[in-house]
Amino acid sequence: MSKYLVERIRNHDRQAMNELYQQYVGRLSSVCYRYVPSDDDAKDVLQNSFIKIFTSLPKFEYRNEPSFEGWMVKVVVNEALHFLRARKRLKFNDLKEAAALQTDDEIPDTDLLSADELHQLISRLPDGYRTVLNLYVFENCPHKRIAELLGIKEASSASQFYCAKRLLAKKIKELMDKRR
């Protein structure tokens, strides 16, 4: 289906652009909101992402549906990172802050959390923590690649991920304790 849409878009078919948008806006919105939790900012990033997708399609080599969707996700992630860097929102905390996050290193049970609750907890992490966590967990980026993308050291990426996990575990525990 998407290969046909891509060809129609390459031929300047506006209806095909709308169909592609409708087909993927939900999936790409969720990717965008993982990085940019502010509603207005996320909408701007998503709009810029679709503009980039549509303008880049003539150069894109369509292989199959998963590679096409993966490419679009990559465009959204890159636009979100560009947005965060441009707004100087990517601040990376040091390990002193992690030491203050006293946890028992026990991984909390997330089975009782809805996907929306988990998303809300992740969205409340500081931008640097959230970005590294998303890149590592959802985009399967190794720390070396994250460091390249964010202009930080590989060790900084690993420490931000460690801090993000600890803070997220603390937030999950607090939420679970409230429920009891």
PDB file of C-alpha atoms in Angstrom:
ATOM      1  CA  MET A   1       0.000   0.000   0.000  1.00  0.00           C
ATOM      2  CA  SER A   2       2.707   2.496   0.989  1.00  0.00           C
ATOM      3  CA  LYS A   3       4.773   1.887  -2.135  1.00  0.00           C
ATOM      4  CA  TYR A   4       1.784   2.933  -4.208  1.00  0.00           C
ATOM      5  CA  LEU A   5       1.286   6.012  -1.983  1.00  0.00           C
ATOM      6  CA  VAL A   6       4.943   6.943  -2.316  1.00  0.00           C
ATOM      7  CA  GLU A   7       4.715   6.802  -6.092  1.00  0.00           C
ATOM      8  CA  ARG A   8       1.554   8.899  -6.091  1.00  0.00           C
ATOM      9  CA  ILE A   9       3.195  11.472  -3.806  1.00  0.00           C
ATOM     10  CA  ARG A  10       6.217  11.594  -6.099  1.00  0.00           C
ATOM     11  CA  ASN A  11       3.740  12.493  -8.841  1.00  0.00           C
ATOM     12  CA  HIS A  12       2.435  15.392  -6.689  1.00  0.00           C
ATOM     13  CA  ASP A  13      -0.867  13.709  -5.754  1.00  0.00           C
ATOM     14  CA  ARG A  14      -2.178  15.730  -2.781  1.00  0.00           C
ATOM     15  CA  GLN A  15      -4.776  13.087  -1.921  1.00  0.00           C
ATOM     16  CA  ALA A  16      -1.947  10.551  -1.554  1.00  0.00           C
ATOM     17  CA  MET A  17      -0.178  12.940   0.839  1.00  0.00           C
ATOM     18  CA  ASN A  18      -3.336  13.133   2.927  1.00  0.00           C
ATOM     19  CA  GLU A  19      -3.718   9.339   2.880  1.00  0.00           C
ATOM     20  CA  LEU A  20      -0.119   8.850   4.004  1.00  0.00           C
ATOM     21  CA  TYR A  21      -0.595  11.432   6.743  1.00  0.00           C
ATOM     22  CA  GLN A  22      -3.790   9.750   7.981  1.00  0.00           C
ATOM     23  CA  GLN A  23      -2.173   6.325   7.891  1.00  0.00           C
ATOM     24  CA  TYR A  24       0.887   7.304   9.952  1.00  0.00           C
ATOM     25  CA  VAL A  25      -0.002  10.372  12.016  1.00  0.00           C
ATOM     26  CA  GLY A  26      -0.903   8.304  15.101  1.00  0.00           C
ATOM     27  CA  ARG A  27       2.300   6.251  15.128  1.00  0.00           C
ATOM     28  CA  LEU A  28       4.543   9.215  14.370  1.00  0.00           C
ATOM     29  CA  SER A  29       2.752  11.402  16.940  1.00  0.00           C
ATOM     30  CA  SER A  30       3.518   8.896  19.664  1.00  0.00           C
ATOM     31  CA  VAL A  31       7.198   8.902  18.665  1.00  0.00           C
ATOM     32  CA  CYS A  32       7.219  12.694  18.690  1.00  0.00           C
ATOM     33  CA  TYR A  33       5.551  12.969  22.112  1.00  0.00           C
ATOM     34  CA  ARG A  34       8.175  10.645  23.618  1.00  0.00           C
ATOM     35  CA  TYR A  35      10.783  13.317  22.954  1.00  0.00           C
ATOM     36  CA  VAL A  36       8.748  16.532  23.087  1.00  0.00           C
ATOM     37  CA  PRO A  37       5.987  16.197  25.686  1.00  0.00           C
ATOM     38  CA  SER A  38       4.631  19.734  25.262  1.00  0.00           C
ATOM     39  CA  ASP A  39       1.525  19.554  23.067  1.00  0.00           C
ATOM     40  CA  ASP A  40       2.170  22.701  20.999  1.00  0.00           C
ATOM     41  CA  ASP A  41       5.862  21.936  20.529  1.00  0.00           C
ATOM     42  CA  ALA A  42       5.162  18.323  19.572  1.00  0.00           C
ATOM     43  CA  LYS A  43       2.630  19.431  16.966  1.00  0.00           C
ATOM     44  CA  ASP A  44       5.209  21.808  15.466  1.00  0.00           C
ATOM     45  CA  VAL A  45       7.854  19.069  15.373  1.00  0.00           C
ATOM     46  CA  LEU A  46       5.386  16.625  13.819  1.00  0.00           C
ATOM     47  CA  GLN A  47       4.383  19.150  11.158  1.00  0.00           C
ATOM     48  CA  ASN A  48       8.039  19.821  10.321  1.00  0.00           C
ATOM     49  CA  SER A  49       8.620  16.074  10.185  1.00  0.00           C
ATOM     50  CA  PHE A  50       5.838  15.524   7.656  1.00  0.00           C
ATOM     51  CA  ILE A  51       7.139  18.408   5.550  1.00  0.00           C
ATOM     52  CA  LYS A  52      10.576  16.792   5.574  1.00  0.00           C
ATOM     53  CA  ILE A  53       9.069  13.368   4.763  1.00  0.00           C
ATOM     54  CA  PHE A  54       7.129  14.735   1.795  1.00  0.00           C
ATOM     55  CA  THR A  55      10.047  16.767   0.450  1.00  0.00           C
ATOM     56  CA  SER A  56      12.504  13.882   0.894  1.00  0.00           C
ATOM     57  CA  LEU A  57      10.348  11.197  -0.696  1.00  0.00           C
ATOM     58  CA  PRO A  58      11.731  11.730  -4.220  1.00  0.00           C
ATOM     59  CA  LYS A  59      15.176  10.679  -2.926  1.00  0.00           C
ATOM     60  CA  PHE A  60      13.905   7.844  -0.722  1.00  0.00           C
ATOM     61  CA  GLU A  61      14.455   4.325  -2.023  1.00  0.00           C
ATOM     62  CA  TYR A  62      11.385   2.312  -1.064  1.00  0.00           C
ATOM     63  CA  ARG A  63      12.237  -1.293  -0.162  1.00  0.00           C
ATOM     64  CA  ASN A  64       9.353  -2.442   1.982  1.00  0.00           C
ATOM     65  CA  GLU A  65       6.785  -1.230   4.505  1.00  0.00           C
ATOM     66  CA  PRO A  66       8.927  -1.726   7.659  1.00  0.00           C
ATOM     67  CA  SER A  67      11.899   0.137   6.187  1.00  0.00           C
ATOM     68  CA  PHE A  68       9.616   2.964   5.049  1.00  0.00           C
ATOM     69  CA  GLU A  69       8.040   3.290   8.487  1.00  0.00           C
ATOM     70  CA  GLY A  70      11.471   3.078  10.119  1.00  0.00           C
ATOM     71  CA  TRP A  71      12.714   5.875   7.879  1.00  0.00           C
ATOM     72  CA  MET A  72       9.745   8.073   8.843  1.00  0.00           C
ATOM     73  CA  VAL A  73      10.358   7.364  12.539  1.00  0.00           C
ATOM     74  CA  LYS A  74      13.991   8.362  12.046  1.00  0.00           C
ATOM     75  CA  VAL A  75      12.882  11.647  10.452  1.00  0.00           C
ATOM     76  CA  VAL A  76      10.626  12.393  13.449  1.00  0.00           C
ATOM     77  CA  VAL A  77      13.357  11.522  15.969  1.00  0.00           C
ATOM     78  CA  ASN A  78      15.872  13.717  14.152  1.00  0.00           C
ATOM     79  CA  GLU A  79      13.407  16.619  13.996  1.00  0.00           C
ATOM     80  CA  ALA A  80      12.657  16.225  17.714  1.00  0.00           C
ATOM     81  CA  LEU A  81      16.372  16.212  18.551  1.00  0.00           C
ATOM     82  CA  HIS A  82      16.896  19.250  16.343  1.00  0.00           C
ATOM     83  CA  PHE A  83      14.060  21.025  18.162  1.00  0.00           C
ATOM     84  CA  LEU A  84      15.477  20.190  21.601  1.00  0.00           C
ATOM     85  CA  ARG A  85      18.992  21.291  20.618  1.00  0.00           C
ATOM     86  CA  ALA A  86      17.721  24.517  19.022  1.00  0.00           C
ATOM     87  CA  ARG A  87      15.789  25.389  22.175  1.00  0.00           C
ATOM     88  CA  LYS A  88      18.805  24.431  24.304  1.00  0.00           C
ATOM     89  CA  ARG A  89      16.545  22.055  26.194  1.00  0.00           C
ATOM     90  CA  LEU A  90      19.013  19.190  26.241  1.00  0.00           C
ATOM     91  CA  LYS A  91      20.720  19.681  29.567  1.00  0.00           C
ATOM     92  CA  PHE A  92      22.623  16.740  30.916  1.00  0.00           C
ATOM     93  CA  ASN A  93      22.826  16.266  34.644  1.00  0.00           C
ATOM     94  CA  ASP A  94      25.826  14.856  36.420  1.00  0.00           C
ATOM     95  CA  LEU A  95      26.108  11.770  38.590  1.00  0.00           C
ATOM     96  CA  LYS A  96      25.796  13.791  41.801  1.00  0.00           C
ATOM     97  CA  GLU A  97      22.098  14.057  41.066  1.00  0.00           C
ATOM     98  CA  ALA A  98      21.880  10.297  40.541  1.00  0.00           C
ATOM     99  CA  ALA A  99      23.376   9.724  43.967  1.00  0.00           C
ATOM    100  CA  ALA A 100      20.493  11.713  45.425  1.00  0.00           C
ATOM    101  CA  LEU A 101      18.055   9.297  43.806  1.00  0.00           C
ATOM    102  CA  GLN A 102      18.407   6.719  46.524  1.00  0.00           C
ATOM    103  CA  THR A 103      16.658   3.623  45.286  1.00  0.00           C
ATOM    104  CA  ASP A 104      17.049   0.034  46.273  1.00  0.00           C
ATOM    105  CA  ASP A 105      18.022  -0.804  42.647  1.00  0.00           C
ATOM    106  CA  GLU A 106      15.035  -3.118  42.550  1.00  0.00           C
ATOM    107  CA  ILE A 107      13.251  -2.863  39.233  1.00  0.00           C
ATOM    108  CA  PRO A 108       9.630  -1.960  39.935  1.00  0.00           C
ATOM    109  CA  ASP A 109       6.852  -4.073  38.484  1.00  0.00           C
ATOM    110  CA  THR A 110       5.349  -2.130  35.598  1.00  0.00           C
ATOM    111  CA  ASP A 111       2.686  -4.722  34.774  1.00  0.00           C
ATOM    112  CA  LEU A 112       0.137  -2.798  36.807  1.00  0.00           C
ATOM    113  CA  LEU A 113       0.799   0.434  34.907  1.00  0.00           C
ATOM    114  CA  SER A 114      -1.028   1.345  31.746  1.00  0.00           C
ATOM    115  CA  ALA A 115       0.988   2.382  28.716  1.00  0.00           C
ATOM    116  CA  ASP A 116      -0.379   5.915  29.185  1.00  0.00           C
ATOM    117  CA  GLU A 117       0.777   6.048  32.818  1.00  0.00           C
ATOM    118  CA  LEU A 118       4.247   4.868  31.862  1.00  0.00           C
ATOM    119  CA  HIS A 119       4.361   7.431  29.058  1.00  0.00           C
ATOM    120  CA  GLN A 120       3.354  10.178  31.496  1.00  0.00           C
ATOM    121  CA  LEU A 121       6.105   9.185  33.913  1.00  0.00           C
ATOM    122  CA  ILE A 122       8.702   9.150  31.133  1.00  0.00           C
ATOM    123  CA  SER A 123       7.486  12.519  29.842  1.00  0.00           C
ATOM    124  CA  ARG A 124       8.190  14.043  33.267  1.00  0.00           C
ATOM    125  CA  LEU A 125      11.858  13.088  33.190  1.00  0.00           C
ATOM    126  CA  PRO A 126      14.310  15.919  32.547  1.00  0.00           C
ATOM    127  CA  ASP A 127      14.856  16.422  28.806  1.00  0.00           C
ATOM    128  CA  GLY A 128      18.375  14.951  28.761  1.00  0.00           C
ATOM    129  CA  TYR A 129      17.373  11.836  30.690  1.00  0.00           C
ATOM    130  CA  ARG A 130      14.212  11.337  28.633  1.00  0.00           C
ATOM    131  CA  THR A 131      16.021  11.770  25.321  1.00  0.00           C
ATOM    132  CA  VAL A 132      18.783   9.282  26.116  1.00  0.00           C
ATOM    133  CA  LEU A 133      16.261   6.790  27.539  1.00  0.00           C
ATOM    134  CA  ASN A 134      14.096   7.035  24.412  1.00  0.00           C
ATOM    135  CA  LEU A 135      17.026   6.689  22.032  1.00  0.00           C
ATOM    136  CA  TYR A 136      18.432   3.706  23.912  1.00  0.00           C
ATOM    137  CA  VAL A 137      15.205   1.842  24.662  1.00  0.00           C
ATOM    138  CA  PHE A 138      12.865   2.691  21.792  1.00  0.00           C
ATOM    139  CA  GLU A 139      15.258   3.449  18.935  1.00  0.00           C
ATOM    140  CA  ASN A 140      17.790   0.752  19.950  1.00  0.00           C
ATOM    141  CA  CYS A 141      20.686   3.192  19.637  1.00  0.00           C
ATOM    142  CA  PRO A 142      23.927   2.177  21.324  1.00  0.00           C
ATOM    143  CA  HIS A 143      25.522   4.761  23.621  1.00  0.00           C
ATOM    144  CA  LYS A 144      28.195   5.508  21.029  1.00  0.00           C
ATOM    145  CA  ARG A 145      25.531   6.543  18.487  1.00  0.00           C
ATOM    146  CA  ILE A 146      23.571   8.497  21.119  1.00  0.00           C
ATOM    147  CA  ALA A 147      26.740  10.384  21.991  1.00  0.00           C
ATOM    148  CA  GLU A 148      27.239  11.267  18.317  1.00  0.00           C
ATOM    149  CA  LEU A 149      23.638  12.396  17.907  1.00  0.00           C
ATOM    150  CA  LEU A 150      23.658  14.558  21.023  1.00  0.00           C
ATOM    151  CA  GLY A 151      27.226  15.816  20.937  1.00  0.00           C
ATOM    152  CA  ILE A 152      28.150  14.284  24.289  1.00  0.00           C
ATOM    153  CA  LYS A 153      30.619  11.654  25.442  1.00  0.00           C
ATOM    154  CA  GLU A 154      29.669   7.994  25.318  1.00  0.00           C
ATOM    155  CA  ALA A 155      30.132   7.758  29.098  1.00  0.00           C
ATOM    156  CA  SER A 156      27.755  10.701  29.517  1.00  0.00           C
ATOM    157  CA  SER A 157      25.108   8.876  27.501  1.00  0.00           C
ATOM    158  CA  ALA A 158      25.513   5.795  29.691  1.00  0.00           C
ATOM    159  CA  SER A 159      25.319   7.849  32.893  1.00  0.00           C
ATOM    160  CA  GLN A 160      22.245   9.756  31.666  1.00  0.00           C
ATOM    161  CA  PHE A 161      20.582   6.435  30.906  1.00  0.00           C
ATOM    162  CA  TYR A 162      21.494   5.124  34.358  1.00  0.00           C
ATOM    163  CA  CYS A 163      20.088   8.260  35.987  1.00  0.00           C
ATOM    164  CA  ALA A 164      16.937   8.100  33.860  1.00  0.00           C
ATOM    165  CA  LYS A 165      16.328   4.484  34.909  1.00  0.00           C
ATOM    166  CA  ARG A 166      16.816   5.316  38.573  1.00  0.00           C
ATOM    167  CA  LEU A 167      14.541   8.356  38.469  1.00  0.00           C
ATOM    168  CA  LEU A 168      11.896   6.477  36.504  1.00  0.00           C
ATOM    169  CA  ALA A 169      12.048   3.576  38.980  1.00  0.00           C
ATOM    170  CA  LYS A 170      11.592   6.063  41.823  1.00  0.00           C
ATOM    171  CA  LYS A 171       8.577   7.648  40.102  1.00  0.00           C
ATOM    172  CA  ILE A 172       7.016   4.242  39.415  1.00  0.00           C
ATOM    173  CA  LYS A 173       7.522   3.208  43.039  1.00  0.00           C
ATOM    174  CA  GLU A 174       5.942   6.453  44.263  1.00  0.00           C
ATOM    175  CA  LEU A 175       2.935   5.919  41.998  1.00  0.00           C
ATOM    176  CA  MET A 176       2.537   2.312  43.146  1.00  0.00           C
ATOM    177  CA  ASP A 177       2.830   3.388  46.802  1.00  0.00           C
ATOM    178  CA  LYS A 178       0.033   5.947  46.267  1.00  0.00           C
ATOM    179  CA  ARG A 179      -2.219   3.214  44.984  1.00  0.00           C
ATOM    180  CA  ARG A 180      -1.805   1.112  48.098  1.00  0.00           C
TER     181      ARG A 180
END
